[in-house]
Amino acid sequence: MNKTMIFFISIFFLLISCDQIVNMFLGVGQALDSESPKISITPPENGIYINKSNITIEGQCSDNVGVTRITAEASIADVTAKVTEELFFKKALTGGNWSITFDADKLDRELKLWQSGKEVTFTLTCYDAAGNNMVQH
């Protein structure tokens, strides 16, 4: 190879590198996802009671790019243990309904749910592919 050809190949790779750097720092090209997903919980109907088989939490989620995961954490005041369930989406959802079911026996073992007679707090966190999240109690 002669020196002229090596020079042009070097310039070509330099220009490609500069293009990638400009895209990364100036946001040109593919946009970055900085918007947090949204999550809401559907309140239970009046008069509903919890049976000893399972507890289902339902709601809606949305995101400008797509929700990839929802975690639900059950806790009781003055009890250090927590029970977590996760819901993963094979394909990111831009919006839709979701539900997560807790095994009431597991909640009772971990949180002493039936013995304590205390209120259970559910904390839900919705994640998108970029790692943005929203927490809902």
Short mmCIF file of C-alpha atoms in Angstrom, two decimals:
data_model
loop_
_atom_site.label_atom_id
_atom_site.label_comp_id
_atom_site.label_asym_id
_atom_site.label_seq_id
_atom_site.Cartn_x
_atom_site.Cartn_y
_atom_site.Cartn_z
CA MET A 1 0.00 0.00 0.00
CA ASN A 2 1.21 3.43 -0.75
CA LYS A 3 1.25 6.33 1.71
CA THR A 4 -1.64 8.15 0.00
CA MET A 5 -3.99 5.19 0.38
CA ILE A 6 -3.03 4.75 4.05
CA PHE A 7 -3.69 8.46 4.59
CA PHE A 8 -7.22 8.28 3.08
CA ILE A 9 -8.08 5.13 5.05
CA SER A 10 -6.94 6.86 8.25
CA ILE A 11 -9.07 9.92 7.46
CA PHE A 12 -12.07 7.68 6.74
CA PHE A 13 -11.84 5.97 10.15
CA LEU A 14 -11.27 9.30 11.87
CA LEU A 15 -14.47 10.70 10.32
CA ILE A 16 -16.47 7.63 11.40
CA SER A 17 -15.15 8.03 14.96
CA CYS A 18 -16.03 11.74 15.00
CA ASP A 19 -19.57 10.96 13.81
CA GLN A 20 -20.08 8.50 16.67
CA ILE A 21 -18.69 10.98 19.22
CA VAL A 22 -20.95 13.78 17.93
CA ASN A 23 -24.00 11.49 18.13
CA MET A 24 -23.12 10.43 21.65
CA PHE A 25 -22.61 13.95 23.06
CA LEU A 26 -25.01 16.06 21.04
CA GLY A 27 -27.88 13.60 20.87
CA VAL A 28 -27.87 13.55 17.08
CA GLY A 29 -29.18 10.28 15.69
CA GLN A 30 -30.91 7.92 18.08
CA ALA A 31 -32.62 9.79 20.92
CA LEU A 32 -31.86 9.01 24.55
CA ASP A 33 -34.77 7.92 26.74
CA SER A 34 -34.87 10.22 29.75
CA GLU A 35 -38.62 9.98 30.41
CA SER A 36 -39.73 7.86 33.36
CA PRO A 37 -42.49 5.31 32.84
CA LYS A 38 -45.88 5.83 34.50
CA ILE A 39 -47.67 3.31 36.72
CA SER A 40 -51.03 3.38 38.44
CA ILE A 41 -52.78 0.94 40.74
CA THR A 42 -56.45 0.06 40.29
CA PRO A 43 -58.07 0.43 43.72
CA PRO A 44 -59.99 -2.60 44.99
CA GLU A 45 -63.77 -2.48 44.91
CA ASN A 46 -65.56 -1.42 48.11
CA GLY A 47 -66.30 -4.32 50.42
CA ILE A 48 -63.62 -6.58 48.93
CA TYR A 49 -61.72 -8.74 51.41
CA ILE A 50 -58.49 -10.67 51.20
CA ASN A 51 -58.81 -14.42 51.21
CA LYS A 52 -56.01 -16.65 52.41
CA SER A 53 -55.02 -17.99 48.98
CA ASN A 54 -53.68 -15.00 47.09
CA ILE A 55 -53.60 -11.23 46.79
CA THR A 56 -53.68 -9.70 43.30
CA ILE A 57 -52.62 -6.12 42.57
CA GLU A 58 -53.73 -4.65 39.23
CA GLY A 59 -53.15 -1.42 37.36
CA GLN A 60 -51.95 0.31 34.23
CA CYS A 61 -48.51 1.27 32.96
CA SER A 62 -47.18 3.38 30.11
CA ASP A 63 -43.91 4.70 28.72
CA ASN A 64 -42.81 6.62 25.64
CA VAL A 65 -40.45 3.78 24.63
CA GLY A 66 -41.65 0.76 26.61
CA VAL A 67 -42.06 -0.77 30.08
CA THR A 68 -39.83 -3.81 30.59
CA ARG A 69 -40.42 -4.78 34.24
CA ILE A 70 -42.65 -4.11 37.23
CA THR A 71 -41.71 -5.05 40.78
CA ALA A 72 -44.16 -5.20 43.68
CA GLU A 73 -42.99 -5.22 47.28
CA ALA A 74 -45.24 -6.07 50.23
CA SER A 75 -44.28 -4.84 53.68
CA ILE A 76 -45.82 -4.29 57.11
CA ALA A 77 -44.79 -1.55 59.54
CA ASP A 78 -42.43 -2.81 62.29
CA VAL A 79 -41.59 -6.00 60.34
CA THR A 80 -38.15 -6.03 58.71
CA ALA A 81 -38.96 -8.72 56.13
CA LYS A 82 -40.34 -7.82 52.70
CA VAL A 83 -41.81 -9.97 49.97
CA THR A 84 -41.10 -9.06 46.35
CA GLU A 85 -42.72 -10.29 43.15
CA GLU A 86 -41.57 -9.30 39.66
CA LEU A 87 -43.31 -9.14 36.31
CA PHE A 88 -41.10 -9.13 33.19
CA PHE A 89 -42.29 -8.31 29.69
CA LYS A 90 -40.67 -10.18 26.79
CA LYS A 91 -41.56 -7.25 24.56
CA ALA A 92 -41.55 -3.77 26.10
CA LEU A 93 -45.05 -2.32 26.55
CA THR A 94 -45.78 1.28 25.65
CA GLY A 95 -48.98 0.96 27.65
CA GLY A 96 -51.44 -1.53 29.02
CA ASN A 97 -52.87 -3.39 32.00
CA TRP A 98 -50.82 -5.54 34.35
CA SER A 99 -51.41 -7.72 37.41
CA ILE A 100 -49.15 -9.29 40.00
CA THR A 101 -50.32 -11.99 42.40
CA PHE A 102 -48.81 -12.61 45.82
CA ASP A 103 -49.12 -16.01 47.46
CA ALA A 104 -50.88 -15.22 50.75
CA ASP A 105 -49.21 -18.20 52.49
CA LYS A 106 -45.79 -16.76 51.57
CA LEU A 107 -46.86 -13.33 52.86
CA ASP A 108 -47.99 -14.94 56.11
CA ARG A 109 -44.71 -16.86 56.53
CA GLU A 110 -42.53 -13.83 55.78
CA LEU A 111 -44.59 -11.00 57.24
CA LYS A 112 -46.78 -12.79 59.82
CA LEU A 113 -49.67 -11.24 57.89
CA TRP A 114 -52.57 -12.96 59.64
CA GLN A 115 -51.02 -12.81 63.11
CA SER A 116 -50.14 -9.13 63.02
CA GLY A 117 -53.52 -7.83 61.87
CA LYS A 118 -51.63 -4.83 60.50
CA GLU A 119 -52.04 -3.10 57.18
CA VAL A 120 -49.91 -4.31 54.28
CA THR A 121 -48.19 -1.64 52.18
CA PHE A 122 -47.56 -2.44 48.53
CA THR A 123 -44.84 -0.50 46.72
CA LEU A 124 -44.73 -0.87 42.94
CA THR A 125 -41.84 0.17 40.74
CA CYS A 126 -42.13 0.36 36.96
CA TYR A 127 -38.93 0.22 34.82
CA ASP A 128 -38.24 0.99 31.18
CA ALA A 129 -35.41 -0.33 28.99
CA ALA A 130 -33.20 2.70 29.78
CA GLY A 131 -33.45 2.01 33.53
CA ASN A 132 -35.79 4.93 34.26
CA ASN A 133 -38.35 4.10 36.92
CA MET A 134 -41.39 5.34 38.82
CA VAL A 135 -42.42 4.27 42.32
CA GLN A 136 -46.08 4.07 43.37
CA HIS A 137 -47.43 3.21 46.86
#
